[in-house]
PDB file of C-alpha atoms in Angstrom:
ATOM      1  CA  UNK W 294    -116.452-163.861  83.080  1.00  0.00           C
ATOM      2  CA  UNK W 295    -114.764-161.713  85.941  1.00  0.00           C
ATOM      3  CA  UNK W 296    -117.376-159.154  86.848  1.00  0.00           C
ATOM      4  CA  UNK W 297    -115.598-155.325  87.200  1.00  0.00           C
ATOM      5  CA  UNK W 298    -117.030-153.227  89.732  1.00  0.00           C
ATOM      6  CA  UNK W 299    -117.379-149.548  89.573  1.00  0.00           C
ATOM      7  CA  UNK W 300    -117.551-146.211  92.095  1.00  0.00           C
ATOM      8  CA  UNK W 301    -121.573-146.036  92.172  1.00  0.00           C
ATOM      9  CA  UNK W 302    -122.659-142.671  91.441  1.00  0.00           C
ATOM     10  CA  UNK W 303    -124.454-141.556  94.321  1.00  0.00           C
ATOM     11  CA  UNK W 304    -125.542-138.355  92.462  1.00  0.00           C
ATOM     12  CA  UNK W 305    -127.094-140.164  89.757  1.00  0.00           C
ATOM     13  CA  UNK W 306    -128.956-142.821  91.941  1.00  0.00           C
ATOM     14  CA  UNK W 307    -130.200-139.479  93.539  1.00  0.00           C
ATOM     15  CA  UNK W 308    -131.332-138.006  90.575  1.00  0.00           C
ATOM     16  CA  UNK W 309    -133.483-141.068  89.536  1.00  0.00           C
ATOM     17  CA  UNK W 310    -134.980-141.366  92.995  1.00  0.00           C
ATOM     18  CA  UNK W 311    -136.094-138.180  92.852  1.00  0.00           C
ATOM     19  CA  UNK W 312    -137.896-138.212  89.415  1.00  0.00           C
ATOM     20  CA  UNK W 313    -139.086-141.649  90.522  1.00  0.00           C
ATOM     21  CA  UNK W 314    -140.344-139.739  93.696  1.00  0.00           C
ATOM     22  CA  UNK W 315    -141.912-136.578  91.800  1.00  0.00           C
ATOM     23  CA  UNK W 316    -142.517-137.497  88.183  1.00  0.00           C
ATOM     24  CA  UNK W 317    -143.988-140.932  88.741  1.00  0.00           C
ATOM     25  CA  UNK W 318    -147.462-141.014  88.263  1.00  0.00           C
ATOM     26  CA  UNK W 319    -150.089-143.942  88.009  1.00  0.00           C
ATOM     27  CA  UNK W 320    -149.610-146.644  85.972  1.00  0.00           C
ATOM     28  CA  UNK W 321    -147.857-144.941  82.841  1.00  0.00           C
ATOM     29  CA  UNK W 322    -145.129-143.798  84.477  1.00  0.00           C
ATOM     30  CA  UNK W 323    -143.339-145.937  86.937  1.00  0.00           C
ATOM     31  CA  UNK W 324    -139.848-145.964  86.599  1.00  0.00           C
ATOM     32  CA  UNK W 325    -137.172-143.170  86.044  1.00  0.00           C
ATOM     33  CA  UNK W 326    -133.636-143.398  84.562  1.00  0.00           C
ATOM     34  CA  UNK W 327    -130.679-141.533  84.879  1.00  0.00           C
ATOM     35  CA  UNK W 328    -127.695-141.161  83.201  1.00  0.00           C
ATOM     36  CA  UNK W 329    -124.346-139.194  83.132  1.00  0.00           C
ATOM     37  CA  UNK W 330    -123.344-137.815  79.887  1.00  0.00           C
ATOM     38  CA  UNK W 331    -119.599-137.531  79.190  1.00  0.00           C
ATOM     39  CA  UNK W 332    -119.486-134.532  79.925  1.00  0.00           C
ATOM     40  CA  UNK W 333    -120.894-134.679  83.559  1.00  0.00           C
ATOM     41  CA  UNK W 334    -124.477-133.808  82.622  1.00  0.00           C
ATOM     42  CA  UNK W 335    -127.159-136.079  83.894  1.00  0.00           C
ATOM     43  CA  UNK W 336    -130.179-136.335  81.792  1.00  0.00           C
ATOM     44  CA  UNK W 337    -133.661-138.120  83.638  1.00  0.00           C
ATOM     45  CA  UNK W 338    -136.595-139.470  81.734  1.00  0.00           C
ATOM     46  CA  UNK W 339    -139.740-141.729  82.806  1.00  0.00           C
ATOM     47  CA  UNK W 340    -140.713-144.736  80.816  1.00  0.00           C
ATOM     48  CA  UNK W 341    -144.030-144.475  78.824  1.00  0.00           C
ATOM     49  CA  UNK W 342    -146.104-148.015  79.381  1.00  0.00           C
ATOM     50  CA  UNK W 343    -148.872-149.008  77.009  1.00  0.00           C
ATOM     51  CA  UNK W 344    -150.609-151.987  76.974  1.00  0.00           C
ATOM     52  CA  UNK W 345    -149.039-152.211  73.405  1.00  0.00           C
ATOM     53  CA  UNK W 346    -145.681-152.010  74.913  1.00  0.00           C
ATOM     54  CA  UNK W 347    -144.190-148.507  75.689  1.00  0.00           C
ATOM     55  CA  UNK W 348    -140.178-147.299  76.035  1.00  0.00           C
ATOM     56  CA  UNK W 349    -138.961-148.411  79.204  1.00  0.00           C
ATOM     57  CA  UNK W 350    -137.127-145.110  81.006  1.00  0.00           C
ATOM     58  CA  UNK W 351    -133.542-146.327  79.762  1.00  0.00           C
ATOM     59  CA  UNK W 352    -134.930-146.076  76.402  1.00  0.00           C
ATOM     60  CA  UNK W 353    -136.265-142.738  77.042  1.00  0.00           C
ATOM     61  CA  UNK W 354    -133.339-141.400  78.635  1.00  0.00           C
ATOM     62  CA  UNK W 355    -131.308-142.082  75.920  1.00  0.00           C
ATOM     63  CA  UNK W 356    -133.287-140.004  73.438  1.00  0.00           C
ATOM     64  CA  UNK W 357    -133.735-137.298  75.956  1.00  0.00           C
ATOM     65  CA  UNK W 358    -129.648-137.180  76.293  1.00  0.00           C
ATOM     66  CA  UNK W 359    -129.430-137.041  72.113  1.00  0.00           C
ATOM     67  CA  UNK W 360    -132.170-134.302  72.270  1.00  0.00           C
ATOM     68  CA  UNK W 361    -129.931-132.494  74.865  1.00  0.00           C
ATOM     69  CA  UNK W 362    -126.749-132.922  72.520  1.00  0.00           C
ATOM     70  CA  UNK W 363    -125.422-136.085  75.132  1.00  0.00           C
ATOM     71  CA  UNK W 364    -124.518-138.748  72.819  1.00  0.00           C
ATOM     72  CA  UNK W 365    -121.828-140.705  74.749  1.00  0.00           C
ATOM     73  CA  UNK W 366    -123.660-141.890  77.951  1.00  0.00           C
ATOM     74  CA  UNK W 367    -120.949-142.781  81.181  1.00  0.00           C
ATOM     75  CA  UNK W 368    -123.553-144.333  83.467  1.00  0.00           C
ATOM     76  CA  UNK W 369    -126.879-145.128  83.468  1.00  0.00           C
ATOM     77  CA  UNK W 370    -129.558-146.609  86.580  1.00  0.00           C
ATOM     78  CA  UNK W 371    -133.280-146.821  86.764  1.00  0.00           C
ATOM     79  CA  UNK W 372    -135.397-146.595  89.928  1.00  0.00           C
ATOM     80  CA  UNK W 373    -138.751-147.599  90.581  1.00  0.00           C
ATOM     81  CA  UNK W 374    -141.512-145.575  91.965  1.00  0.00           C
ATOM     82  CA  UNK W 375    -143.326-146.632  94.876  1.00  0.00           C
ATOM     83  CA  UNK W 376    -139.657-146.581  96.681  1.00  0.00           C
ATOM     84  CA  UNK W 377    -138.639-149.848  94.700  1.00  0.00           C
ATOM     85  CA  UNK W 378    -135.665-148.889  94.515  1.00  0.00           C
ATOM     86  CA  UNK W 379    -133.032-149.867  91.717  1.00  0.00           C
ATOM     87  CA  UNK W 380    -134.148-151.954  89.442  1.00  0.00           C
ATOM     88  CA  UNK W 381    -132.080-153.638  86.715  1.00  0.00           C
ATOM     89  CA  UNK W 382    -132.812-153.208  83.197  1.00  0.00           C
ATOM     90  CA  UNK W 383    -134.756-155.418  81.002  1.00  0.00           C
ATOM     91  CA  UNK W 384    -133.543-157.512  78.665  1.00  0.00           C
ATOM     92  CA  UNK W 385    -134.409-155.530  75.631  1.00  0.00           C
ATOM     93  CA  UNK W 386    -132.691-152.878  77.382  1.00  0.00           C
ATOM     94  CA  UNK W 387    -129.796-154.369  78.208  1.00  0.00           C
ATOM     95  CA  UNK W 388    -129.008-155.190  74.409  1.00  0.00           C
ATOM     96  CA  UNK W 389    -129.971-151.724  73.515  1.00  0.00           C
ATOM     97  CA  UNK W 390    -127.960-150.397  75.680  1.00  0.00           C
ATOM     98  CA  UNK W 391    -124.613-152.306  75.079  1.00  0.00           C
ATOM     99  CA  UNK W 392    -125.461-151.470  71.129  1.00  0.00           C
ATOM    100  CA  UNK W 393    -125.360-147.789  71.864  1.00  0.00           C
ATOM    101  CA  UNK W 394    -122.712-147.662  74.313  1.00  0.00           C
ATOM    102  CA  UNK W 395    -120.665-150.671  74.839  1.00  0.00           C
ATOM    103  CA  UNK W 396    -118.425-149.185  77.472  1.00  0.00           C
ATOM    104  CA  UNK W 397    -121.397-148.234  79.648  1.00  0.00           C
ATOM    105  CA  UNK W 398    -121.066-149.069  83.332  1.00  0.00           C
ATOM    106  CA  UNK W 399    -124.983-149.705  85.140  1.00  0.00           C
ATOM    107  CA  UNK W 400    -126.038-148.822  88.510  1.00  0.00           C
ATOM    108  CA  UNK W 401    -127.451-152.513  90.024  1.00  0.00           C
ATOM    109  CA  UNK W 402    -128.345-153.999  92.964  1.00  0.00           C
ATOM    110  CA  UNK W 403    -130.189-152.878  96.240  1.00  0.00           C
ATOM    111  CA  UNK W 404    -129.023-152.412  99.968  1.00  0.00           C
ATOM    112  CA  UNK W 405    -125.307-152.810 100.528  1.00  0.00           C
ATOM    113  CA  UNK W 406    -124.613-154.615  97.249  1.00  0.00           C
ATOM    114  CA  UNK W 407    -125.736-151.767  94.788  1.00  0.00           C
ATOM    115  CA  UNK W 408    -122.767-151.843  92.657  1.00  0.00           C
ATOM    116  CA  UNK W 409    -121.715-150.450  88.874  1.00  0.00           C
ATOM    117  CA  UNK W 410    -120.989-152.872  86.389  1.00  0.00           C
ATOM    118  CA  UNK W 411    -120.055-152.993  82.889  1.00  0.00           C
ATOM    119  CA  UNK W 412    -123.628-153.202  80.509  1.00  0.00           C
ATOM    120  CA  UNK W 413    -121.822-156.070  78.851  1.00  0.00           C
ATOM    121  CA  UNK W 414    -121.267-158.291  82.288  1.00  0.00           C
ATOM    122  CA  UNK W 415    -125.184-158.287  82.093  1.00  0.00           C
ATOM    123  CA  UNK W 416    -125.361-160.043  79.208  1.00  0.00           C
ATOM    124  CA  UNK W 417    -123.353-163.563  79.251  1.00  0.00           C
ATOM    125  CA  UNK W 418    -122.412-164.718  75.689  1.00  0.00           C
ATOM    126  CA  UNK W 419    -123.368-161.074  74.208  1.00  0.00           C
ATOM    127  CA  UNK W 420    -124.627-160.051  70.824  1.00  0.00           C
ATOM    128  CA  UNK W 421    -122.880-156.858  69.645  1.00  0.00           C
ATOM    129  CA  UNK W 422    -125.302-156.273  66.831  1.00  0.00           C
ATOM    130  CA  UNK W 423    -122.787-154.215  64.580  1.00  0.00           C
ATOM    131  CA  UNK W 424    -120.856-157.172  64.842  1.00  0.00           C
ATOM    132  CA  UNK W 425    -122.666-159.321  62.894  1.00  0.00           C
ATOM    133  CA  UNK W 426    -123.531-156.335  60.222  1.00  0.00           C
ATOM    134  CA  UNK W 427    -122.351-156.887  56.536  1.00  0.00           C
ATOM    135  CA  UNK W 428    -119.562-154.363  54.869  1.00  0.00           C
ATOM    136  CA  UNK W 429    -121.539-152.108  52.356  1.00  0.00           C
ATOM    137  CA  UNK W 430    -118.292-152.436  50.423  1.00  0.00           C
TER     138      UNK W 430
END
């Protein structure tokens, strides 16, 4: 697999950084997302943690984009609080994310090797889950 690397989008690092920064509070909320709708638009959400399990902020920010109208997400990154930095997305993320939008490019990496890649180059041997779905007809 030949990885493809990406402009990062500054702006949208930014924009998580700051939500991570502002919005982050105790233990429920510790990570932000953002993303960059087709259009340009940049939607943020924080991640809701339960000891049952909780929406991670990529999960949020994707129904806060289709709340907003955003349906076709660009980009996407998620930054933790506490200056963490960026922080890659879960497993369950990733494959949620490729699902919903398969030509998604995510903000990774830290220092001088943050870098955009495509959502499916994070997921070696992936699972496209309409794939694998039955014809109704």
């Amino acid at each position: 697999m030949t990885t493809q690397h990406h402009p990062v989008d500054q702006e949208l690092v930014e924009a998580a950084a700051h939500v991570a920064r502002t919005r982050c509070r105790g233990d429920n909320h510790t990570m932000a997302a953002a993303a960059r709708a087709r259009d340009g638009r940049i939607v943020t959400a924080v991640n809701a943690y339960h000891f049952t399990g909780g929406p991670c902020a990529e999960l949020v920010v994707i129904g806060a984009a289709a709340a907003q109208g955003a349906y076709e997400l660009d980009t996407i990154v998620a930054v933790g609080d506490r200056d963490r930095g960026i922080v890659p997305p879960c497993g369950r993320c990733r494959q949620v994310l490729l699902d919903y939008f398969p030509a998604l490019k995510v903000i990774v990496g830290g220092g001088d090797r943050v870098r955009a890649v495509p959502v499916a180059d994070l997921l070696p041997e992936t699972y496209v889950w309409a794939d694998h779905q039955l014809d109704a007809g």
